[in-house]
XYZ file of C-alpha atoms in Angstrom:
655
model
C 0.086 0.523 0.078
C 1.587 3.339 -1.418
C 1.987 6.198 1.395
C 0.358 10.313 1.601
C 1.444 13.251 2.532
C -0.608 14.950 4.960
C 0.468 18.793 5.686
C -0.336 19.908 9.043
C -1.629 23.604 10.254
C 2.060 24.426 11.788
C 3.242 22.691 8.577
C 5.133 19.854 9.693
C 4.028 16.679 7.245
C 3.376 12.887 7.738
C 3.240 9.520 5.609
C 0.358 7.389 6.843
C -0.897 4.670 4.411
C -2.965 5.422 1.678
C -7.133 5.505 3.907
C -6.388 5.734 6.680
C -9.137 7.951 8.197
C -8.348 11.353 9.182
C -8.913 9.765 13.341
C -6.006 7.472 13.584
C -4.172 10.656 12.321
C -5.415 12.654 15.060
C -4.823 9.562 17.447
C -0.798 10.169 15.967
C -0.246 13.487 17.199
C -1.848 12.760 20.805
C -4.318 11.241 22.036
C -6.180 13.830 23.859
C -6.670 15.660 19.910
C -8.319 12.286 18.798
C -9.528 12.341 21.740
C -11.184 16.320 20.840
C -11.942 15.439 17.599
C -14.912 16.265 15.743
C -14.892 16.573 13.527
C -11.875 17.389 10.127
C -11.068 20.039 7.317
C -9.387 17.496 4.868
C -8.257 21.124 1.359
C -10.639 23.370 3.618
C -13.500 20.908 3.020
C -14.944 19.608 5.889
C -15.286 16.023 6.586
C -16.336 12.808 9.212
C -13.284 12.036 11.654
C -13.781 8.613 9.625
C -13.006 10.093 6.067
C -10.694 7.898 3.976
C -7.385 10.315 3.189
C -6.334 8.706 -0.549
C -4.130 11.450 -1.464
C -1.065 13.987 -0.771
C -3.434 16.743 1.261
C -2.950 19.718 3.967
C -5.424 18.359 6.766
C -6.724 21.029 10.097
C -8.258 18.944 12.966
C -11.661 19.929 13.913
C -12.086 20.311 17.965
C -14.709 22.394 20.505
C -12.924 25.447 19.948
C -13.084 25.312 15.647
C -14.853 28.933 14.387
C -16.360 25.700 12.133
C -17.185 22.993 15.565
C -20.856 24.641 16.830
C -22.432 24.397 13.472
C -21.195 21.065 13.351
C -22.110 20.328 16.654
C -25.981 21.724 15.995
C -26.942 20.619 13.190
C -25.952 17.133 13.977
C -27.882 17.351 17.253
C -29.952 18.500 15.131
C -30.771 14.364 13.471
C -30.017 13.850 17.106
C -33.526 15.482 17.190
C -35.473 13.583 14.577
C -34.343 10.499 15.324
C -35.910 10.933 19.022
C -39.065 12.444 17.034
C -39.073 9.542 14.668
C -39.296 7.517 17.088
C -41.520 8.810 19.767
C -43.997 8.888 16.658
C -44.117 7.035 13.960
C -45.138 7.966 10.211
C -43.524 11.675 11.123
C -42.480 12.754 7.902
C -38.910 14.531 8.330
C -37.849 18.165 6.795
C -34.828 19.940 6.985
C -32.870 20.449 10.121
C -29.484 23.203 9.759
C -28.014 24.858 12.731
C -28.767 28.609 12.661
C -27.058 30.896 14.674
C -28.845 30.619 18.507
C -28.678 26.780 17.330
C -30.872 24.922 15.096
C -34.039 24.146 14.099
C -35.896 20.814 12.252
C -39.421 20.408 10.098
C -41.564 17.564 10.411
C -44.677 16.732 9.154
C -46.955 14.615 11.874
C -51.091 14.091 12.226
C -50.758 17.163 15.406
C -48.977 20.402 16.954
C -46.129 19.568 19.151
C -47.003 20.281 23.284
C -44.531 21.440 24.961
C -44.673 17.513 26.667
C -44.143 16.191 23.586
C -40.592 18.644 24.209
C -39.689 17.167 27.526
C -40.276 13.537 25.895
C -38.323 14.530 22.563
C -35.562 16.297 25.101
C -35.999 12.505 27.414
C -35.438 9.864 24.241
C -32.769 12.398 23.048
C -30.856 12.095 25.748
C -31.616 8.635 26.199
C -30.648 8.347 22.398
C -26.379 10.372 23.193
C -25.751 8.419 26.723
C -25.808 4.613 24.818
C -23.052 6.611 21.503
C -24.362 5.607 18.657
C -21.995 6.241 16.127
C -22.630 8.448 12.875
C -21.818 6.757 9.978
C -21.881 8.206 6.878
C -22.856 6.052 3.620
C -22.958 6.972 -0.426
C -26.180 5.078 -1.564
C -26.640 4.362 -5.539
C -29.230 7.720 -6.321
C -31.856 5.270 -7.238
C -31.973 3.414 -4.748
C -31.945 6.643 -2.536
C -35.255 8.023 -3.961
C -36.879 4.255 -3.877
C -36.059 3.796 0.088
C -37.270 6.942 1.531
C -40.214 6.459 -1.319
C -41.685 3.651 0.288
C -41.320 5.415 3.969
C -43.918 7.496 2.843
C -41.183 10.526 2.694
C -41.822 11.815 -0.619
C -39.801 14.997 0.858
C -36.736 13.491 1.817
C -36.990 12.610 -2.460
C -37.795 15.502 -3.908
C -34.441 16.914 -2.154
C -31.867 14.507 -3.427
C -33.507 15.354 -7.027
C -33.413 18.963 -6.651
C -30.127 18.949 -4.657
C -28.424 15.510 -6.757
C -28.895 15.951 -10.171
C -26.564 14.763 -12.707
C -24.917 12.254 -9.174
C -24.641 8.974 -9.625
C -24.269 8.324 -6.078
C -25.995 10.241 -2.622
C -24.795 10.357 0.705
C -27.259 9.524 3.396
C -26.468 9.260 7.551
C -27.220 6.548 10.214
C -27.071 7.013 13.941
C -26.209 3.664 15.032
C -28.282 2.209 11.645
C -31.431 2.214 9.445
C -33.781 1.223 12.190
C -32.646 4.187 14.074
C -32.215 6.947 11.726
C -31.498 7.882 8.658
C -30.992 10.783 6.269
C -30.219 13.089 3.527
C -27.477 14.582 4.287
C -24.029 16.021 2.907
C -22.004 16.303 6.995
C -19.900 15.719 8.326
C -21.512 15.241 11.872
C -19.480 14.535 15.377
C -18.331 10.902 15.752
C -21.101 9.675 17.997
C -24.021 11.066 20.230
C -22.267 10.727 23.000
C -20.787 13.176 22.143
C -23.567 16.093 22.398
C -24.055 17.102 26.497
C -25.583 20.697 26.500
C -28.434 20.676 23.968
C -32.301 21.929 25.205
C -35.343 22.141 23.315
C -37.168 25.671 22.856
C -40.074 25.742 21.020
C -42.373 25.247 18.627
C -44.091 26.874 15.701
C -45.524 26.670 12.621
C -44.160 26.276 8.719
C -44.297 25.396 5.047
C -42.283 23.560 3.374
C -39.091 25.541 1.726
C -41.069 28.080 3.956
C -43.705 28.825 1.836
C -47.169 28.609 1.982
C -48.656 27.209 -0.396
C -46.550 24.442 0.151
C -46.995 20.456 3.159
C -47.887 22.622 6.289
C -45.465 21.588 9.356
C -44.376 22.036 12.131
C -40.680 23.179 13.473
C -39.311 22.223 16.310
C -36.694 25.245 17.929
C -33.540 23.728 19.808
C -29.783 24.807 21.469
C -26.629 23.298 22.267
C -23.034 24.390 22.960
C -20.036 22.447 23.852
C -20.503 23.557 28.623
C -24.463 22.714 30.242
C -22.052 27.051 32.064
C -22.563 28.237 27.804
C -26.411 26.721 27.752
C -27.445 27.238 30.426
C -26.260 31.535 30.350
C -27.066 31.649 27.019
C -31.254 30.127 28.382
C -30.998 32.899 30.922
C -30.993 35.541 28.267
C -33.287 33.626 26.655
C -35.381 34.584 30.157
C -34.420 37.711 29.189
C -35.327 38.322 26.838
C -38.402 37.434 27.413
C -38.552 40.257 29.213
C -37.438 42.709 26.923
C -39.804 41.412 24.247
C -40.703 44.820 22.017
C -44.058 43.090 22.079
C -45.232 43.259 25.779
C -42.905 45.990 27.056
C -44.740 48.522 23.949
C -48.807 47.357 25.477
C -47.417 48.189 28.856
C -46.481 50.701 28.128
C -48.789 51.967 25.911
C -47.659 52.789 22.419
C -48.456 50.538 20.042
C -51.550 47.563 19.963
C -52.233 45.485 17.240
C -55.516 44.305 15.503
C -56.213 41.158 13.560
C -58.501 42.684 10.802
C -54.890 44.664 10.163
C -52.461 42.242 10.187
C -48.370 43.582 10.062
C -49.612 46.783 10.625
C -49.363 48.623 14.112
C -51.586 51.342 15.851
C -49.364 53.976 17.088
C -50.826 55.278 20.053
C -49.610 58.594 21.921
C -46.838 58.084 23.638
C -45.304 54.937 20.960
C -46.804 58.205 18.723
C -44.817 60.451 20.547
C -41.302 58.380 19.871
C -42.234 57.848 16.151
C -42.188 61.644 16.163
C -38.963 62.033 18.319
C -37.088 59.694 15.450
C -38.772 61.659 12.185
C -37.177 64.825 13.779
C -34.003 63.521 15.352
C -33.117 62.589 11.984
C -34.411 65.471 10.284
C -32.113 67.748 12.355
C -29.505 65.125 11.700
C -29.396 65.346 8.028
C -30.462 69.058 6.883
C -26.846 70.280 7.744
C -26.011 67.763 5.846
C -27.247 68.988 2.460
C -30.196 66.826 2.377
C -33.305 67.950 1.430
C -36.854 65.985 2.301
C -39.680 65.045 -0.424
C -43.126 63.545 -0.238
C -43.990 60.845 -2.968
C -47.482 59.085 -4.319
C -48.137 55.834 -2.272
C -49.914 54.190 -5.291
C -48.142 54.890 -9.189
C -49.341 53.134 -12.401
C -47.818 49.071 -13.362
C -45.573 51.986 -15.755
C -43.008 52.988 -12.873
C -42.859 48.541 -11.353
C -42.453 47.981 -15.019
C -39.847 50.247 -15.178
C -37.667 49.683 -12.375
C -38.845 46.088 -12.807
C -40.923 45.334 -9.549
C -43.254 44.495 -11.440
C -41.700 41.549 -12.767
C -39.309 40.718 -9.928
C -41.315 41.427 -6.957
C -44.616 42.000 -7.877
C -45.641 39.626 -5.036
C -44.751 41.420 -1.928
C -46.789 43.982 -3.712
C -50.226 45.974 -2.820
C -51.712 45.805 -5.562
C -54.650 48.377 -7.353
C -57.040 47.866 -9.405
C -59.453 50.100 -10.694
C -62.793 47.502 -12.264
C -64.331 51.714 -13.884
C -60.141 53.193 -15.896
C -59.048 49.150 -15.982
C -55.902 50.153 -14.410
C -53.917 48.552 -12.508
C -51.139 49.873 -9.731
C -50.007 49.032 -6.319
C -48.945 51.059 -2.926
C -45.180 51.822 -3.099
C -43.048 49.287 -1.244
C -39.781 51.519 -1.584
C -38.739 55.053 -2.275
C -36.281 54.774 -4.928
C -38.909 54.842 -8.341
C -40.342 57.358 -7.639
C -37.086 59.152 -6.012
C -35.765 58.356 -9.955
C -39.267 60.640 -11.410
C -37.965 63.209 -8.695
C -35.218 63.247 -10.505
C -35.890 64.282 -14.192
C -38.787 65.570 -13.516
C -36.218 69.072 -14.388
C -32.308 69.075 -16.298
C -29.867 68.504 -13.846
C -25.864 69.946 -14.367
C -22.918 68.511 -12.870
C -23.260 70.938 -10.181
C -26.686 70.040 -8.643
C -24.527 66.315 -7.545
C -24.515 65.108 -5.200
C -28.252 65.457 -5.418
C -29.616 63.858 -1.326
C -33.584 63.599 -1.025
C -35.075 61.980 1.911
C -38.766 60.695 2.488
C -40.204 59.432 6.058
C -43.373 58.759 3.747
C -45.486 54.879 4.474
C -44.329 51.583 2.822
C -46.069 48.914 2.482
C -45.173 44.638 2.389
C -47.137 42.409 0.914
C -45.277 40.160 3.842
C -46.098 36.345 4.689
C -48.987 36.173 7.821
C -46.596 33.636 9.187
C -43.639 35.299 9.629
C -45.420 38.935 10.901
C -43.673 39.282 14.104
C -44.615 42.328 16.417
C -42.721 45.636 15.293
C -39.730 43.829 13.198
C -41.552 42.148 10.696
C -45.044 43.844 9.324
C -46.773 45.411 6.344
C -46.603 48.351 6.669
C -43.491 50.653 7.638
C -41.579 53.915 7.746
C -38.390 54.017 6.501
C -35.752 57.021 7.254
C -34.642 57.045 4.067
C -33.083 58.569 1.343
C -30.676 58.712 -2.034
C -28.018 60.484 -2.919
C -27.735 61.313 -6.367
C -23.463 61.882 -7.630
C -20.862 61.574 -9.983
C -19.649 58.617 -10.154
C -15.596 61.014 -9.044
C -18.387 61.735 -5.864
C -18.305 58.234 -5.063
C -15.482 58.018 -1.962
C -16.537 61.225 -0.307
C -20.309 60.958 -0.292
C -20.002 57.428 1.214
C -16.784 58.789 3.499
C -18.942 61.029 5.101
C -21.680 58.452 5.266
C -20.518 56.715 7.002
C -18.960 59.362 9.194
C -23.089 59.898 9.685
C -23.690 56.218 11.053
C -21.477 55.729 13.690
C -22.774 59.818 14.717
C -26.130 58.406 15.014
C -25.612 55.671 15.889
C -23.367 56.192 18.702
C -26.572 58.719 19.989
C -28.218 55.482 20.508
C -25.574 54.546 22.286
C -24.560 50.819 20.350
C -20.935 50.592 17.955
C -22.784 49.597 14.670
C -20.071 47.014 12.181
C -20.169 47.470 9.058
C -19.747 44.102 6.717
C -18.716 45.415 2.838
C -20.628 42.476 0.283
C -18.828 41.995 -2.852
C -20.651 41.361 -5.798
C -23.205 38.589 -6.466
C -22.437 34.959 -8.920
C -25.598 36.848 -11.011
C -25.288 40.546 -11.086
C -27.050 43.547 -13.973
C -23.768 45.450 -15.756
C -20.126 45.075 -16.267
C -17.624 43.899 -14.494
C -15.772 46.508 -15.219
C -18.122 48.285 -12.584
C -18.667 47.002 -10.484
C -14.482 46.486 -9.432
C -15.114 50.490 -9.210
C -17.922 50.380 -7.045
C -16.385 47.900 -4.937
C -12.465 49.609 -4.608
C -14.272 53.330 -4.473
C -16.361 51.572 -1.473
C -13.338 49.984 0.095
C -11.616 52.908 0.428
C -14.386 54.904 1.900
C -14.473 52.785 4.831
C -10.583 52.672 4.472
C -10.670 56.401 4.749
C -12.939 56.940 7.689
C -10.829 54.575 9.267
C -14.084 51.887 10.187
C -12.860 48.072 10.867
C -15.368 45.747 8.463
C -16.114 42.406 6.787
C -16.203 41.130 3.458
C -19.160 39.381 2.415
C -18.015 37.105 -0.299
C -20.546 37.693 -3.226
C -23.742 39.001 -1.339
C -23.682 42.290 -3.272
C -27.569 43.553 -4.225
C -27.952 42.044 -8.069
C -27.573 45.842 -9.557
C -23.942 47.006 -7.402
C -23.084 46.723 -3.805
C -23.335 47.628 -0.209
C -21.718 48.154 3.384
C -23.934 46.368 6.238
C -24.520 47.388 9.206
C -25.426 45.465 12.678
C -25.663 46.498 16.232
C -25.146 44.737 18.902
C -28.354 44.900 21.913
C -28.123 44.683 25.984
C -27.600 41.175 25.545
C -25.190 40.623 22.777
C -27.810 39.750 19.838
C -27.239 41.325 16.530
C -29.527 43.017 14.524
C -29.098 44.632 11.083
C -29.925 48.236 10.196
C -28.076 50.343 8.433
C -27.584 49.619 4.470
C -25.483 51.846 1.394
C -26.015 50.954 -1.793
C -24.347 51.691 -4.869
C -26.802 51.431 -7.628
C -26.060 52.175 -12.274
C -29.383 50.439 -12.693
C -32.237 52.092 -11.858
C -30.533 55.711 -13.476
C -29.713 53.607 -16.783
C -33.909 52.025 -16.615
C -35.134 55.444 -15.998
C -32.907 57.063 -18.308
C -31.517 59.288 -15.736
C -28.762 62.567 -16.929
C -26.842 65.276 -16.026
C -24.780 67.583 -18.470
C -21.580 67.681 -17.165
C -18.824 70.345 -17.132
C -18.352 69.064 -20.494
C -21.996 70.255 -21.488
C -23.148 66.942 -22.629
C -25.305 63.646 -21.014
C -23.732 62.053 -17.772
C -25.677 59.224 -15.387
C -25.509 60.108 -12.419
C -24.931 57.533 -10.014
C -27.519 56.518 -7.075
C -26.830 55.377 -3.760
C -29.895 53.821 -1.201
C -28.870 54.687 1.725
C -30.961 54.337 5.232
C -29.754 54.622 9.831
C -32.187 53.580 11.202
C -33.878 51.064 8.998
C -37.882 51.125 9.567
C -38.514 53.261 11.840
C -40.381 50.467 13.170
C -37.590 47.437 13.572
C -36.032 50.394 15.610
C -38.292 50.695 18.055
C -38.186 47.552 18.834
C -34.293 46.970 18.782
C -33.969 50.421 21.114
C -37.218 48.367 23.458
C -34.994 44.927 23.662
C -32.012 47.454 24.433
C -33.757 50.004 26.916
C -36.195 47.286 28.286
C -38.514 49.937 27.619
C -36.289 52.487 30.370
C -35.843 54.738 27.547
C -33.234 57.036 27.674
C -34.506 61.261 28.523
C -34.460 62.538 25.258
C -35.773 59.293 24.043
C -39.124 59.037 26.566
C -41.980 59.594 25.582
C -43.127 60.999 28.958
C -40.063 62.362 30.847
C -40.935 63.684 33.990
C -44.847 62.922 36.321
C -45.623 64.789 39.465
C -46.685 63.096 41.562
C -49.714 65.124 44.082
C -49.267 63.283 47.334
C -53.149 64.594 48.689
C -56.341 66.419 46.646
C -54.752 69.571 49.405
C -51.153 69.452 46.579
C -53.284 69.119 42.958
C -53.070 73.146 42.651
C -49.072 73.395 43.328
C -48.250 70.226 41.052
C -50.791 71.639 38.498
C -48.192 74.485 38.019
C -45.207 72.810 38.022
C -46.424 70.447 35.342
C -47.818 73.807 33.088
C -44.093 75.364 33.136
C -42.571 72.528 32.660
C -44.311 71.523 28.980
C -44.038 74.800 28.618
C -40.204 75.403 29.044
C -40.620 72.316 26.349
C -40.949 68.561 29.022
C -42.806 65.971 27.586
C -44.731 65.946 30.889
C -47.492 64.207 33.246
C -49.395 65.524 36.159
C -51.116 62.493 37.765
C -54.199 63.503 40.012
C -55.695 60.588 41.037
C -56.687 59.560 44.184
C -53.683 56.624 44.881
C -51.223 56.309 47.724
C -48.192 58.196 47.301
C -45.921 54.407 47.171
C -48.772 53.163 44.699
C -48.117 56.567 42.419
C -44.312 55.918 42.348
C -44.804 52.164 41.660
C -46.648 53.098 38.685
C -44.999 55.515 37.263
C -41.841 53.458 37.953
C -43.687 49.685 36.063
C -44.525 52.363 32.923
C -40.292 52.945 32.916
C -40.237 57.121 33.570
C -37.616 58.800 34.203
C -38.204 61.727 36.450
C -41.109 61.116 38.784
C -41.422 64.983 41.347
C -43.309 64.770 44.143
C -45.117 67.288 45.529
C -46.599 68.207 49.235
C -47.093 70.203 51.855
C -43.149 71.708 52.371
C -42.403 71.517 48.584
C -45.719 73.501 48.162
C -44.540 76.059 50.971
C -40.722 75.570 49.537
C -41.693 75.802 46.322
C -39.654 72.705 45.099
C -39.945 69.146 44.037
C -38.634 66.108 45.358
C -37.336 63.975 43.006
C -36.738 60.576 42.151
C -35.043 58.896 39.583
C -36.492 55.495 37.418
C -32.612 54.505 37.900
C -31.102 56.323 40.819
C -34.003 56.537 43.342
C -34.705 59.223 45.521
C -32.224 62.447 44.661
C -34.128 64.801 47.371
C -35.008 67.899 47.150
C -34.903 71.011 44.363
C -35.861 73.763 43.819
C -38.154 73.793 39.766
C -35.650 75.554 37.784
C -32.741 73.131 39.345
C -34.786 70.255 38.208
C -35.652 71.487 34.952
C -31.949 73.096 34.244
C -30.817 69.807 34.960
C -33.145 67.849 33.177
C -32.526 69.847 30.143
C -28.794 69.910 30.573
C -29.448 66.167 30.160
C -31.920 66.299 26.720
C -29.345 68.647 25.398
C -26.235 66.346 25.402
C -28.389 63.146 25.103
C -27.151 61.251 28.304
C -27.801 58.164 27.469
C -27.191 56.373 31.105
C -26.807 53.237 30.538
C -29.455 49.564 28.900
C -31.484 47.798 31.664
C -29.103 46.018 33.330
C -30.918 42.236 33.922
C -31.811 42.315 36.712
C -33.112 46.254 37.163
C -35.538 45.352 33.428
C -37.875 43.900 37.179
C -40.070 47.051 39.258
C -37.610 47.725 42.160
C-alpha cells in the first residue's frame, strides 16, 4: 500500500498509508487530540473523522475550539432530535434540520401540532440516545436506490430533495445514527463521531412552518433547539432567553401603551399616543441630523401606476410582495409603493440637472407597504406597513468615495447618540449581477477606499451584494448580545439606466448619475423594537415619550402640582400630572412600571418651598430641588443626549 503525505497546520508533514482515516491521524498526533476531534478539514473541505485519506492533502483537526465546530455540533444535534421524534411518533415525515446562529431547528410532518409535553418527552429520548453513544455513519447510496428507499418509507419530501440537490450524481450521501432502523437522513454532513459527544442541548419551542417556507406547500411543525459545548454556556444562553422574554418589545410596547395590533390589520401597527410621540421624536431627530448635511425632504405619492413598477423592474421581480390596486372603472392597475427609490427617480428626472447640482440628497419618511406572508409577521420586527428614514443620493462617479466616507461618519454619529456600536460588512458582486464587471470593480474599490478613509474596521461578505450593486451593511449588538441588521448603503448603477436619468456635465454633454440607496435606522418600526429591547423599555430621557410625571401626595397639593406641570411643559418637557386619588407609594410604583425617567413628588413642604422632591427611575430618591434647578439639569441631560446605561438584566423587574 502506498503512502500519502499530509500537511498539518503548523507546516509539518507526515506520511501515512493511503486510506488512513482522519481519526488515526489525530491519534498519531496525540490521544488528547483524538479524544477532542469532532471532524476535520481536508484541503479546506469539512469531513468526518472516519474520512479515508487517499491522496496528499492539508489536514486540520476540528475540535470544540475550531470556528467550524459549533455549527457542526448543532447540526448533529438536529439529527439527534429527528431520531428521537421519529422513534416517538412513528410515521413522521422529516423535512430539513439545519444549524442556525442561535442553535438549530427541524421541520416535521406530523398528524397534530407538538405540545410542551411532547418537547419534554422528545428531549428525554434525545438524552437517552446520547447516553448510548451511537455512531454517526456516512453511507454513499446509489441515487435511485436512495429515492426508492425514502419513497417506500412514505417520505416524499426527502425524495424531492434528492431529485433537486443531486441532479447528475450517481451516488448520494446519507447518514445513519447506529443503523437505518434507528435513524437515517439524506445529508452531506459532516457530523460528530457519535451521539455521546452531544452533552449540552435543550429544546426551546415549536411553531408552524411550511415546506420550503412557502404557504402553498405542505404544512409542517418546526421544533427549535440549541446546543453548546458546555452546560455553563447552555445555561447562560437560557438565562439570556428568559431575559429576552422580559424585554420582548411586543410585551413592553403593550405595557407602556406604545402600539397595538388588531387582527383586521395584520402586520400594521396602531401607534398609540406615546408610541406616536416616539415615532415623531425619531423622525425629527433624523431631520436635525440630515438637513445640516445637505439633504432635502420630499413626499412622493403612495400609489403608482404599474408603468412605474414595470420601468423599475419591480412589476416583474417583486410584484408578489406588493399590495396591488385594480380600478374596475378605469381598467387601471396600480401598486402601493414598497420602497421610495422609483419615485425618487421620477423626481430627479423632473428637471434638467447640472453636474453642479450633484450630489443631490433626497430624504423621505413616508409609509411603505410590503405583502409579507402572515406566518412571518412578528411585532414591529416584521410588518406590512412601515416607515423608513429613506434617502437616495444622486452623484457623479468621481464623488462616490467622498460621499460614502461622509455617510459612514454620519451613520456612526447617529448610532453613538443611541449608545450603539455598528459593525460594518462590505458585500461584493454576486454570481448573478447586472452591469459591467469593470463598473463593479470600480464601485467595490470606492467603497473599500471610503471605509479605510473613514478609519472603519469591516468584514467582507463575498458575493452577498445586491444584483444591481455592492453595499455596506451595518449590524448593532444589543444589551443581550444579539445582533440587529439596521443601516445599509447600496450603490446602484441600474435604476438610473432604467429611468434614463442624466445630468449635464462640465463638458456640456449628458452623463448618467450613480445612485446611493441609504437608510440609517432602517425601518422606524424595527429600530423602535431594537431600542425597546436594548433599554428594556427604559428609554433615555431625550427619547422618553413622557420625561417626567408630577405626583401630588394629597388632593390639597393638586393646585401646586399643576403649576409645576405647566412650568415644565411651557419649557418644552414632556410632562404629565397624576391626579388620581391613590397613595403616593402606588403612584411611584406605577410611574416606575411606565419607565418614566423622573418622578416629581410634591407635598406640604414642597408647596411651601416652591420645590419638588425628585426621584429618578434608576437612581431612586435624589432629594428636593427647585423647579428651575430640575429644569436646568433635565435640559442639560437632554441636550447631551445622556444615555445612562441599558438596563442590566436584574433591573428589568420593578423594585
